[in-house]
Tab-separated table of C-alpha atoms and ligand atoms in Angstrom:
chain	number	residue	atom	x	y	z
A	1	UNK	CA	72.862	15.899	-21.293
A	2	UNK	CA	70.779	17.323	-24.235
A	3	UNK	CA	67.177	17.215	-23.648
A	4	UNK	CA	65.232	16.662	-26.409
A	5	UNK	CA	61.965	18.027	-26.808
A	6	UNK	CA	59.243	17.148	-28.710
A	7	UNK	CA	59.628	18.493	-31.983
A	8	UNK	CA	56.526	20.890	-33.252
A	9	UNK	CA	53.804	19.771	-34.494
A	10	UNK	CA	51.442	20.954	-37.723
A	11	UNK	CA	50.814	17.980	-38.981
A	12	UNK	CA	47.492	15.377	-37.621
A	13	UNK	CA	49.282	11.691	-37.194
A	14	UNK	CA	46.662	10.263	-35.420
A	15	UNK	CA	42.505	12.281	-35.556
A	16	UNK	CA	39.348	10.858	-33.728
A	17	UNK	CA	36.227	12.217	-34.552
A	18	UNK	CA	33.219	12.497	-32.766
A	19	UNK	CA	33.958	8.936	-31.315
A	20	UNK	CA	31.705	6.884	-28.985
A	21	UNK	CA	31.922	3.136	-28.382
A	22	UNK	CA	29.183	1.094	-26.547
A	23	UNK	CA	28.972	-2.142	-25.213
A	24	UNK	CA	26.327	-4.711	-25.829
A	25	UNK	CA	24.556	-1.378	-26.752
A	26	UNK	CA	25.213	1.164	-23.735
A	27	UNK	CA	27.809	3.384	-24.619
A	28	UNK	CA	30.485	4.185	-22.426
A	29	UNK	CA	32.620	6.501	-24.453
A	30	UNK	CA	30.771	9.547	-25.978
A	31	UNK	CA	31.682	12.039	-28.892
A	32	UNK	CA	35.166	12.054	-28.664
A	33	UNK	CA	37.288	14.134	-30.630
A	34	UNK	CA	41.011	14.257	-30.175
A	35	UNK	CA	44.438	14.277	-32.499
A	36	UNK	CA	48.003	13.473	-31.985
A	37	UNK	CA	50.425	15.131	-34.175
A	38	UNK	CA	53.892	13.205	-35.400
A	39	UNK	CA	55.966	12.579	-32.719
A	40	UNK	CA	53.634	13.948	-30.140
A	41	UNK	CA	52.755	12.182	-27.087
A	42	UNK	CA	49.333	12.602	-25.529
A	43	UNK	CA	47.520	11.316	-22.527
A	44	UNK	CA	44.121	10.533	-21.421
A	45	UNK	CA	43.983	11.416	-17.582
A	46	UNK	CA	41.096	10.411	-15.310
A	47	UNK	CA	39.661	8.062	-12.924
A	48	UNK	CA	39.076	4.359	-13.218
A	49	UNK	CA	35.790	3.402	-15.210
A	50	UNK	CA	35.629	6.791	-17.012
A	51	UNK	CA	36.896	4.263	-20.402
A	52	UNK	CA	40.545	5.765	-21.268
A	53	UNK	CA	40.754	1.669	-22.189
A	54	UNK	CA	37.882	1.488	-24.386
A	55	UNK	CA	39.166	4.723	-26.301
A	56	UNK	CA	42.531	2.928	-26.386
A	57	UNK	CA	41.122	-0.107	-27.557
A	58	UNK	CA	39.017	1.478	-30.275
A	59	UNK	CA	42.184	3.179	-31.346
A	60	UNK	CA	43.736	-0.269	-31.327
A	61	UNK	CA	40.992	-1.860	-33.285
A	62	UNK	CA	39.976	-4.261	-31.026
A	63	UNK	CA	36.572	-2.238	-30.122
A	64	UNK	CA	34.461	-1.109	-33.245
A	65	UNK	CA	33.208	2.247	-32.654
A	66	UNK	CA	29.356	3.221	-33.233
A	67	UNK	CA	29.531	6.764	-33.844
A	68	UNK	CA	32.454	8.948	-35.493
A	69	UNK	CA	35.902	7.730	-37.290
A	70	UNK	CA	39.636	6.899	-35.823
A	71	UNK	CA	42.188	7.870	-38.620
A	72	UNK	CA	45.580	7.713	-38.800
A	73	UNK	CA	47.751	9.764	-42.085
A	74	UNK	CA	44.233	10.644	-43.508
A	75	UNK	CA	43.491	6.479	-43.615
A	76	UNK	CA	40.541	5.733	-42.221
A	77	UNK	CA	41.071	3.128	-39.641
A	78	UNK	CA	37.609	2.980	-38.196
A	79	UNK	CA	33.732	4.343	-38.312
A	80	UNK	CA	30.120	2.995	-37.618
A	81	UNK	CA	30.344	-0.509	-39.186
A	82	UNK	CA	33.970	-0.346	-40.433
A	83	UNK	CA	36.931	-1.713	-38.569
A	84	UNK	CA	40.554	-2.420	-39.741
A	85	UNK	CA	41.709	-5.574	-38.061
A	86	UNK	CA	44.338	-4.587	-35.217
A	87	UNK	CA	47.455	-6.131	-37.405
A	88	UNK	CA	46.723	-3.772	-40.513
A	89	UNK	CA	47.120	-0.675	-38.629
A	90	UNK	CA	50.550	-0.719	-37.229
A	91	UNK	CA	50.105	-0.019	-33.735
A	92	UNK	CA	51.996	-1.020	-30.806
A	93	UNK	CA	50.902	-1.709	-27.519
A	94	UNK	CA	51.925	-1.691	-23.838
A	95	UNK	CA	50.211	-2.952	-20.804
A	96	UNK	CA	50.390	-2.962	-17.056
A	97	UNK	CA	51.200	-6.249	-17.136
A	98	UNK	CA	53.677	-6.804	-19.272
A	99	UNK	CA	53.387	-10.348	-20.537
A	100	UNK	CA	57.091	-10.707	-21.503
A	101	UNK	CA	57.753	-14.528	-21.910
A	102	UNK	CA	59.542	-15.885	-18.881
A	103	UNK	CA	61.448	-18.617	-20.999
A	104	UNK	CA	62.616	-16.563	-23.639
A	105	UNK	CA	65.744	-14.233	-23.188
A	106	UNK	CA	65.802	-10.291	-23.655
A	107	UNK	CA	66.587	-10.364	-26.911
A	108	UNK	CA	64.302	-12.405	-28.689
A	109	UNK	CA	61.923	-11.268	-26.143
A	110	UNK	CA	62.161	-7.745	-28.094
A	111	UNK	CA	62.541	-9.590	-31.628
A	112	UNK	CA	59.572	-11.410	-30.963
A	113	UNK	CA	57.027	-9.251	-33.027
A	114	UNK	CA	59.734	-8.788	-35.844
A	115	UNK	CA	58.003	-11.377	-38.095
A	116	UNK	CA	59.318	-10.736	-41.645
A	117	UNK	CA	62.605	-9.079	-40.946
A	118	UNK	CA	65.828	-11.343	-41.695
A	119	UNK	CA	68.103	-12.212	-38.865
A	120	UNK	CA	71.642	-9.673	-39.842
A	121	UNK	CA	68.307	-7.051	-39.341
A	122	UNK	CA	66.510	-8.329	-35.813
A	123	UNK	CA	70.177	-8.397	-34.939
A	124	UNK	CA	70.496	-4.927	-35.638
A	125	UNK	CA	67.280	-3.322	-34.648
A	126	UNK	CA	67.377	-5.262	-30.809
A	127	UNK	CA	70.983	-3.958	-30.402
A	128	UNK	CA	69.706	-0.669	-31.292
A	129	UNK	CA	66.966	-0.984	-28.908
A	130	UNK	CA	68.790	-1.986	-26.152
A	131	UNK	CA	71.439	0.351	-26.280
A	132	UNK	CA	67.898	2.991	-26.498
A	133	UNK	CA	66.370	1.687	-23.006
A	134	UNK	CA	70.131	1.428	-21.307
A	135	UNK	CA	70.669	-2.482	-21.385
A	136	UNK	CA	73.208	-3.262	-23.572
A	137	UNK	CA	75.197	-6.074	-22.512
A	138	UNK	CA	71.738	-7.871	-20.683
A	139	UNK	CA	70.468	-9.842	-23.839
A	140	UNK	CA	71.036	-13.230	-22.267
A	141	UNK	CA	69.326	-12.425	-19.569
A	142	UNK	CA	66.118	-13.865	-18.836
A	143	UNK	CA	62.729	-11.299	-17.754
A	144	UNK	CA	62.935	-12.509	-13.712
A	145	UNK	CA	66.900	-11.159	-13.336
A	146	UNK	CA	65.588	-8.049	-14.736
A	147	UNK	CA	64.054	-5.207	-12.012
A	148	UNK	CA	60.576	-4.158	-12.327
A	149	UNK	CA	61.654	-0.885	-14.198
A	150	UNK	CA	64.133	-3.012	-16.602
A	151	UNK	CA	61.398	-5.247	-17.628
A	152	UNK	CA	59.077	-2.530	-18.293
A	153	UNK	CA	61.559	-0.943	-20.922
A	154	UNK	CA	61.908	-4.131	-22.419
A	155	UNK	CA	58.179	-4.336	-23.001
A	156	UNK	CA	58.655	-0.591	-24.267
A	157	UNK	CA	61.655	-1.582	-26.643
A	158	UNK	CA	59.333	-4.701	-27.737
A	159	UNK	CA	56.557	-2.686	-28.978
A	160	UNK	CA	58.659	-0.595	-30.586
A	161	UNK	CA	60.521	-2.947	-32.090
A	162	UNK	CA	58.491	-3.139	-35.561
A	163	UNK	CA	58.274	0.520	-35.466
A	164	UNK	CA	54.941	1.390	-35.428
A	165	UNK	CA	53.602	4.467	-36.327
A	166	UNK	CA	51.960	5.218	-32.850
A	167	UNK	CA	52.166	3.382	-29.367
A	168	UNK	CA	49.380	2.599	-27.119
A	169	UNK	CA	50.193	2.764	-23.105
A	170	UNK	CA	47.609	1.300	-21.056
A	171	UNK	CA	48.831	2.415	-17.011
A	172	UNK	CA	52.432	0.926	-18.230
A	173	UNK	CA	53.402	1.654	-14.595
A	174	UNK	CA	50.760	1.407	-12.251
A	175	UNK	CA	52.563	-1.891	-11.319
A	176	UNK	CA	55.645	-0.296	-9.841
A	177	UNK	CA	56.291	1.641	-6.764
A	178	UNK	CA	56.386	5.486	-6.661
A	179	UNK	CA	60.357	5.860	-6.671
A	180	UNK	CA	61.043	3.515	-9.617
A	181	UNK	CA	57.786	5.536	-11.461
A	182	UNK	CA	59.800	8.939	-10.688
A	183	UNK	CA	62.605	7.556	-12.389
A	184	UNK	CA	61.009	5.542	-15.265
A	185	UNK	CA	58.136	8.096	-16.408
A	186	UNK	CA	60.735	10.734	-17.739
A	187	UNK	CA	63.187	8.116	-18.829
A	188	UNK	CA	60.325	6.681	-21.031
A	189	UNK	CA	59.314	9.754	-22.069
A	190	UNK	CA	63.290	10.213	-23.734
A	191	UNK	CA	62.824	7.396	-25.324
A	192	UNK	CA	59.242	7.999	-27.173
A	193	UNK	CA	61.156	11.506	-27.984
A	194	UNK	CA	64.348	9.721	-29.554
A	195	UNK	CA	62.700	7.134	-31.678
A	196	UNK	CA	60.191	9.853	-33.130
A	197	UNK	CA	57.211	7.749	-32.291
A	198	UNK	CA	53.698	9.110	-31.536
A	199	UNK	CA	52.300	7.853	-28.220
A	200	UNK	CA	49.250	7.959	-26.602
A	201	UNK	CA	49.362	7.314	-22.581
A	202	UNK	CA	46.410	6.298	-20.551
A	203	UNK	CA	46.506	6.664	-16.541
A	204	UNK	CA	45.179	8.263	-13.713
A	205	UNK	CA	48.162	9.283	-12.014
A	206	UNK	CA	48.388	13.100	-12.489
A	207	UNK	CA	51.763	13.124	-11.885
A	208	UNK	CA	52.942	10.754	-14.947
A	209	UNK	CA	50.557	12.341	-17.283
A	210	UNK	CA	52.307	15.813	-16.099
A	211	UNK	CA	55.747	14.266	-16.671
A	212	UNK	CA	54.946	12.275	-19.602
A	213	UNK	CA	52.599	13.929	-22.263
A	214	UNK	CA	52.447	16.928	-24.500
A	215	UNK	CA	49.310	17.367	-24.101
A	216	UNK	CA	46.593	15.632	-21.471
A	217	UNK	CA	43.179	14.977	-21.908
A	218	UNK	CA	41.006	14.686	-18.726
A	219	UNK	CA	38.235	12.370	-19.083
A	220	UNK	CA	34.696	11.520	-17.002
A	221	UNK	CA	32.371	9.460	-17.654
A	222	UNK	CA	33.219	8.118	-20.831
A	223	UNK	CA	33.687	12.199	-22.230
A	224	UNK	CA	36.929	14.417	-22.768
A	225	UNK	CA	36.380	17.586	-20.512
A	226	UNK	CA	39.445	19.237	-21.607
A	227	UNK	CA	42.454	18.479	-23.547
A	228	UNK	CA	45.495	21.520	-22.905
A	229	UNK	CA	49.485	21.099	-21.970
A	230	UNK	CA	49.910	20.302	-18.293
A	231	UNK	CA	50.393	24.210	-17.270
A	232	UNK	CA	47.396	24.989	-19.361
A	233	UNK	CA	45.245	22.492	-17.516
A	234	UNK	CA	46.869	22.979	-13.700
A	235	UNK	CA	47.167	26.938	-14.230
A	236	UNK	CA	43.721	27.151	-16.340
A	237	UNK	CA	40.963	24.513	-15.543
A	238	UNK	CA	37.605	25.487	-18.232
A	239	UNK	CA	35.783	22.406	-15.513
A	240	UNK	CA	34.778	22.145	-12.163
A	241	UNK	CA	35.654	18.420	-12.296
A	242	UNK	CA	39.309	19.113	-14.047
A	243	UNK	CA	40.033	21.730	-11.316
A	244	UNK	CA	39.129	19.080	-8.689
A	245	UNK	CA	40.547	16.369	-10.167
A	246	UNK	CA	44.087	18.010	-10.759
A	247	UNK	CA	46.194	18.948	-8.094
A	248	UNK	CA	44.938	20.313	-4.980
A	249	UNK	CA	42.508	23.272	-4.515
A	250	UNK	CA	39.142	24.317	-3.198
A	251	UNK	CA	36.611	26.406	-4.739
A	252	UNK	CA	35.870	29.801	-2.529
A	253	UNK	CA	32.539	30.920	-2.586
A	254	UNK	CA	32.062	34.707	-3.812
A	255	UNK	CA	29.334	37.095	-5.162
A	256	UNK	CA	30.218	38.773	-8.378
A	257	UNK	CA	30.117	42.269	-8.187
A	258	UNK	CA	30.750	43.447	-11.278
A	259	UNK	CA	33.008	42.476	-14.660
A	260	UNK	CA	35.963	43.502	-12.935
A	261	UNK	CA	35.751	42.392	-9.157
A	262	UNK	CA	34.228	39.712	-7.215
A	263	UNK	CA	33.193	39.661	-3.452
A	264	UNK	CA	35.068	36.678	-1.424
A	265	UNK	CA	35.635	35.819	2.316
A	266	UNK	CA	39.290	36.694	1.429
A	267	UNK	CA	38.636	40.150	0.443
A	268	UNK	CA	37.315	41.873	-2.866
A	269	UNK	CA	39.317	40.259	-5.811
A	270	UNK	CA	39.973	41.947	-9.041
A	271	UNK	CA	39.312	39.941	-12.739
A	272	UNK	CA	40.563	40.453	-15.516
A	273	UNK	CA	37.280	41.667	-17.028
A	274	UNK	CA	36.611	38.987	-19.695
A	275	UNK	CA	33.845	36.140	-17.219
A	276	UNK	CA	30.328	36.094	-18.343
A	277	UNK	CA	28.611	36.028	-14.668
A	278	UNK	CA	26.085	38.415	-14.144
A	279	UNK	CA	26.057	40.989	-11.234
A	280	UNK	CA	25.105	39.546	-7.926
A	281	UNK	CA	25.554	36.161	-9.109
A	282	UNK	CA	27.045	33.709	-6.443
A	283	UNK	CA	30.389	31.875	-7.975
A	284	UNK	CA	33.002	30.364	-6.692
A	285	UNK	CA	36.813	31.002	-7.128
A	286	UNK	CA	39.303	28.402	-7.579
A	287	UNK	CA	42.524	28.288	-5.234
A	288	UNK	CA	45.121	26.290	-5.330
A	289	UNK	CA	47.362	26.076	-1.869
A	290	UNK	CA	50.753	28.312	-4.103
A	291	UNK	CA	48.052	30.831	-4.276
A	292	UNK	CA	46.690	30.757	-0.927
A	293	UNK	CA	50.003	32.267	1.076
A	294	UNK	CA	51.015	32.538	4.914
A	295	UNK	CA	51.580	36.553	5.435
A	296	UNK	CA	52.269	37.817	9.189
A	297	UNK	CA	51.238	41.005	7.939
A	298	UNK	CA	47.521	40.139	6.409
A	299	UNK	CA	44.343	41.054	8.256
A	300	UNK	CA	42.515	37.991	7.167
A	301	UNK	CA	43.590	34.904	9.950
A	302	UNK	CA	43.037	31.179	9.743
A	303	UNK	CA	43.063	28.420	12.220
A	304	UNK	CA	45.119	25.536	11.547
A	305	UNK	CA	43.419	22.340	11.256
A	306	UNK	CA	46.122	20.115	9.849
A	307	UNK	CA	49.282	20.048	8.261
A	308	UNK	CA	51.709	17.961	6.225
A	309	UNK	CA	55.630	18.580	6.279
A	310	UNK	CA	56.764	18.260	2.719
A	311	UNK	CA	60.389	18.685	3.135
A	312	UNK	CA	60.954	22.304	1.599
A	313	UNK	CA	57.010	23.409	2.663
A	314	UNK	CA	54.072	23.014	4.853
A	315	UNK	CA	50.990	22.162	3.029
A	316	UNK	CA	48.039	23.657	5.946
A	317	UNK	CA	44.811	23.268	5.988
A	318	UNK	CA	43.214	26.432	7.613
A	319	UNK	CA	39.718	27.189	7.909
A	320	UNK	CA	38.685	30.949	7.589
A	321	UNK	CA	36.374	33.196	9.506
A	322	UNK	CA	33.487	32.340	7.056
A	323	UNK	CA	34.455	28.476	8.242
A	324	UNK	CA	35.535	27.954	4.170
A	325	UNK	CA	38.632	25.918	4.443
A	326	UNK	CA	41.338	26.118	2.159
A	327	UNK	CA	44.762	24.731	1.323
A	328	UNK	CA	47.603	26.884	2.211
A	329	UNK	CA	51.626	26.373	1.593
A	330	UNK	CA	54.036	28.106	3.574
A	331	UNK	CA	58.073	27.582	3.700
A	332	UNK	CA	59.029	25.152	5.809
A	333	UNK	CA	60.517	27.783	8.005
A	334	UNK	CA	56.845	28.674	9.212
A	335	UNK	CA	56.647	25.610	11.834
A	336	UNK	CA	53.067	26.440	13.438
A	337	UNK	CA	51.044	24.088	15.642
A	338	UNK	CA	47.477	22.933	15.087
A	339	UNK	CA	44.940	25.623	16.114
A	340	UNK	CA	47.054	28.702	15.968
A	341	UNK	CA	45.585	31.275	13.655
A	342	UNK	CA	47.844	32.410	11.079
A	343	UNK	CA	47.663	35.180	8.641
A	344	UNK	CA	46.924	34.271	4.905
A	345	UNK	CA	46.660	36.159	2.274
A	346	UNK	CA	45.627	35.252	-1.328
A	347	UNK	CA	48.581	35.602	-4.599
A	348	UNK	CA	46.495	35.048	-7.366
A	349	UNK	CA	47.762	35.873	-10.576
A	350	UNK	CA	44.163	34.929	-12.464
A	351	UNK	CA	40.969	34.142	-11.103
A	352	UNK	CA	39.353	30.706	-11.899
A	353	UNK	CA	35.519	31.003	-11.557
A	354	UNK	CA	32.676	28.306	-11.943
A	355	UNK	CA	29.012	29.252	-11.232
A	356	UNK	CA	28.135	27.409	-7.945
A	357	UNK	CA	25.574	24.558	-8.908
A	358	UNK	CA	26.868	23.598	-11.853
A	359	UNK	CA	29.076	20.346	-11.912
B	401	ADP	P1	39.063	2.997	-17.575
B	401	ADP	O1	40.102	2.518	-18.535
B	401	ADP	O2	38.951	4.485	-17.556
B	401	ADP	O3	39.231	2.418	-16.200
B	401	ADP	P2	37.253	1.350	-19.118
B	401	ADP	O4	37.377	1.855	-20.507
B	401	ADP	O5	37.987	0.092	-18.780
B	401	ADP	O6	37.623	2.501	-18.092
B	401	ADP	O7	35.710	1.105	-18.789
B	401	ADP	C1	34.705	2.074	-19.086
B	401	ADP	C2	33.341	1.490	-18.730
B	401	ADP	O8	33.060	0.409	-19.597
B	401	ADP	C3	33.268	0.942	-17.328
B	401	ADP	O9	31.980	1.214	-16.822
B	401	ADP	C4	33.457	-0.545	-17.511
B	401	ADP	O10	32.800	-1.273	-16.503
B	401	ADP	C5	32.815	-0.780	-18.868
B	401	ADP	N1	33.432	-1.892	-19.593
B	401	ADP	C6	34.751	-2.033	-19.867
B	401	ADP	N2	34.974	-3.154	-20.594
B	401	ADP	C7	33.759	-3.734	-20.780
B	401	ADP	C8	33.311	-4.909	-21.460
B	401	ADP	N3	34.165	-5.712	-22.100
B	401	ADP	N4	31.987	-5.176	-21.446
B	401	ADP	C9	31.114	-4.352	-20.822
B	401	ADP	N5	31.463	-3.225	-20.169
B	401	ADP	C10	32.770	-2.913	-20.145
């Protein structure tokens, strides 16, 4: 099987601004600024109530926004006191819920927004689509013989069906169970890739941002902390929240002792000379449980307060001399009980630091 990757990107399909949006007033999105280049699918990440919808919406045009401007092509699409109606700006949208129609069949289902096009061509294009999302052969069908995962592709091959220039996901899977997301997410994300279409995702599931997007933008509280590729933002967090939000980790308290080293219950740990902290200034590292490993060897020893069997590793949680407790994986081999005292040892390839106080 070929995978296809998404091709690279120069060009600026979709650009927003300095965005915010408000309602009745308060705003709940602030000075946003992101882009999406052809092709390119991005994702806004973070918890609910932080407004990934609202930015969605505003992108959609059914929110007008009060500061900044949403283009698309250089076309200005909206601003403070300017908003193209949803229809003139050729985007397509997907939902949770996926409001196929229950008494229409597959294929008209996905020919419904196809208004304009003559029949030989809905014909064409819902064949096309349906061999795309693997279900030739099921036109007849109706949306209730379909599987949860079936229908959602439908709803995909739906909105893409007039080809618009970018797609809007709102949690497209949230409604389906963890196996059928595993399968779905990267299937999905083969199918944005074929068709060449721009997509923006929005969830809070790390995991189908990771699997889906190009790039991922974490948002809180109604601001974009930090947009990066999924390494970028696991491997290099520039926020205390991002770091906590992504993944597992726990910030270890230290003492900076100079530009190269810093002072940590885990031993003196070397930098790589470029942080801004000042001498004596109390930080805290960022560890992730791959960096935190079990070493028979090590000086250092942690009790075991509890532990999850993940098939091919442990994940511990051990608590250090200091009492800081930390996240710790170890091959699957290394069966210990609860309250032995292991060795650990820290495998950090950079250091992650945030001044301690700051959120
Ligand atoms: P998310 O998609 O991240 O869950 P939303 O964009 O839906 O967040 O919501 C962001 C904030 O805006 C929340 O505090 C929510 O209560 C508020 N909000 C959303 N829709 C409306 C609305 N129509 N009127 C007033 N407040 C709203």
């Amino acid at each position: 099987m070929t995978t296809i990757t998404s091709k690279s990107v120069e060009l600026i399909h979709l650009s927003l601004d300095n965005v915010s949006v408000a309602y009745s007033n308060a705003r709940v999105v602030h000075d946003v600024s992101l882009t999406l280049g052809q092709g390119q699918i991005g994702c806004l990440l973070g918890p609910s109530g932080c407004g990934k919808s609202t930015i969605l919406r505003a992108i959609a045009g059914f929110e007008p926004v009060v500061q900044g401007e949403i283009k698309m092509d250089e076309q200005l699409l909206s601003s403070n006191g300017f908003t193209r109606a949803p229809e003139g700006r050729q985007v397509g949208m997907v939902f949770q819920d996926l409001a196929l129609f229950p008494h229409i069949n597959i294929a008209d289902n996905i020919a419904f927004g196809l208004r304009g096009w003559n029949e030989a061509e809905k014909v064409e294009r819902v064949s096309e689509l349906l061999e795309l999302i693997g279900l030739s052969g099921l036109e007849k069908r109706f949306p209730h013989s379909l599987s949860g995962g079936q229908q959602q592709r439908v709803a995909l091959a739906r909105a893409m069906a007039p080809r618009p220039k970018l797609l809007l996901l709102d949690e497209p899977f949230s409604g389906l169970d963890a196996s059928m997301r595993e399968v779905l997410v990267p299937e999905v994300r083969e199918i944005l890739l074929k068709e060449q279409i721009s997509a923006l995702l929005v969830t809070h599931d790390q995991m189908e941002a990771f699997a889906m997007a190009d790039k991922v933008s974490v948002v809180n509280q109604g601001r974009i902390l930090q947009t990066d590729t999924p390494y970028q933002m696991y491997h290099e967090p520039v926020d205390r929240f991002v770091a906590d939000f992504i993944g597992e980790g726990d910030f270890l308290s230290g003492i900076v002792i100079d530009d190269k080293q810093v002072k940590t219950a885990l031993g003196v740990l070397s930098t790589d000379g470029s942080h801004s902290f000042a001498t004596d200034q109390a930080i805290d590292v960022f560890i992730r449980p791959d960096d935190l490993l079990h070493d028979d060897n090590s000086d250092i020893t942690a009790e075991i307060i509890s532990k999850q069997f993940r098939g091919s590793h442990f994940l511990y949680r051990v608590v250090l001399p200091s009492k800081q407790a930390l996240f710790c994986f170890a091959s699957s081999h290394h069966n210990h009980a609860l309250g032995e005292h292991i060795g650990v040892k820290l495998d950090l390839d950079h250091l992650v630091m945030f001044a301690q106080g700051n959120s």
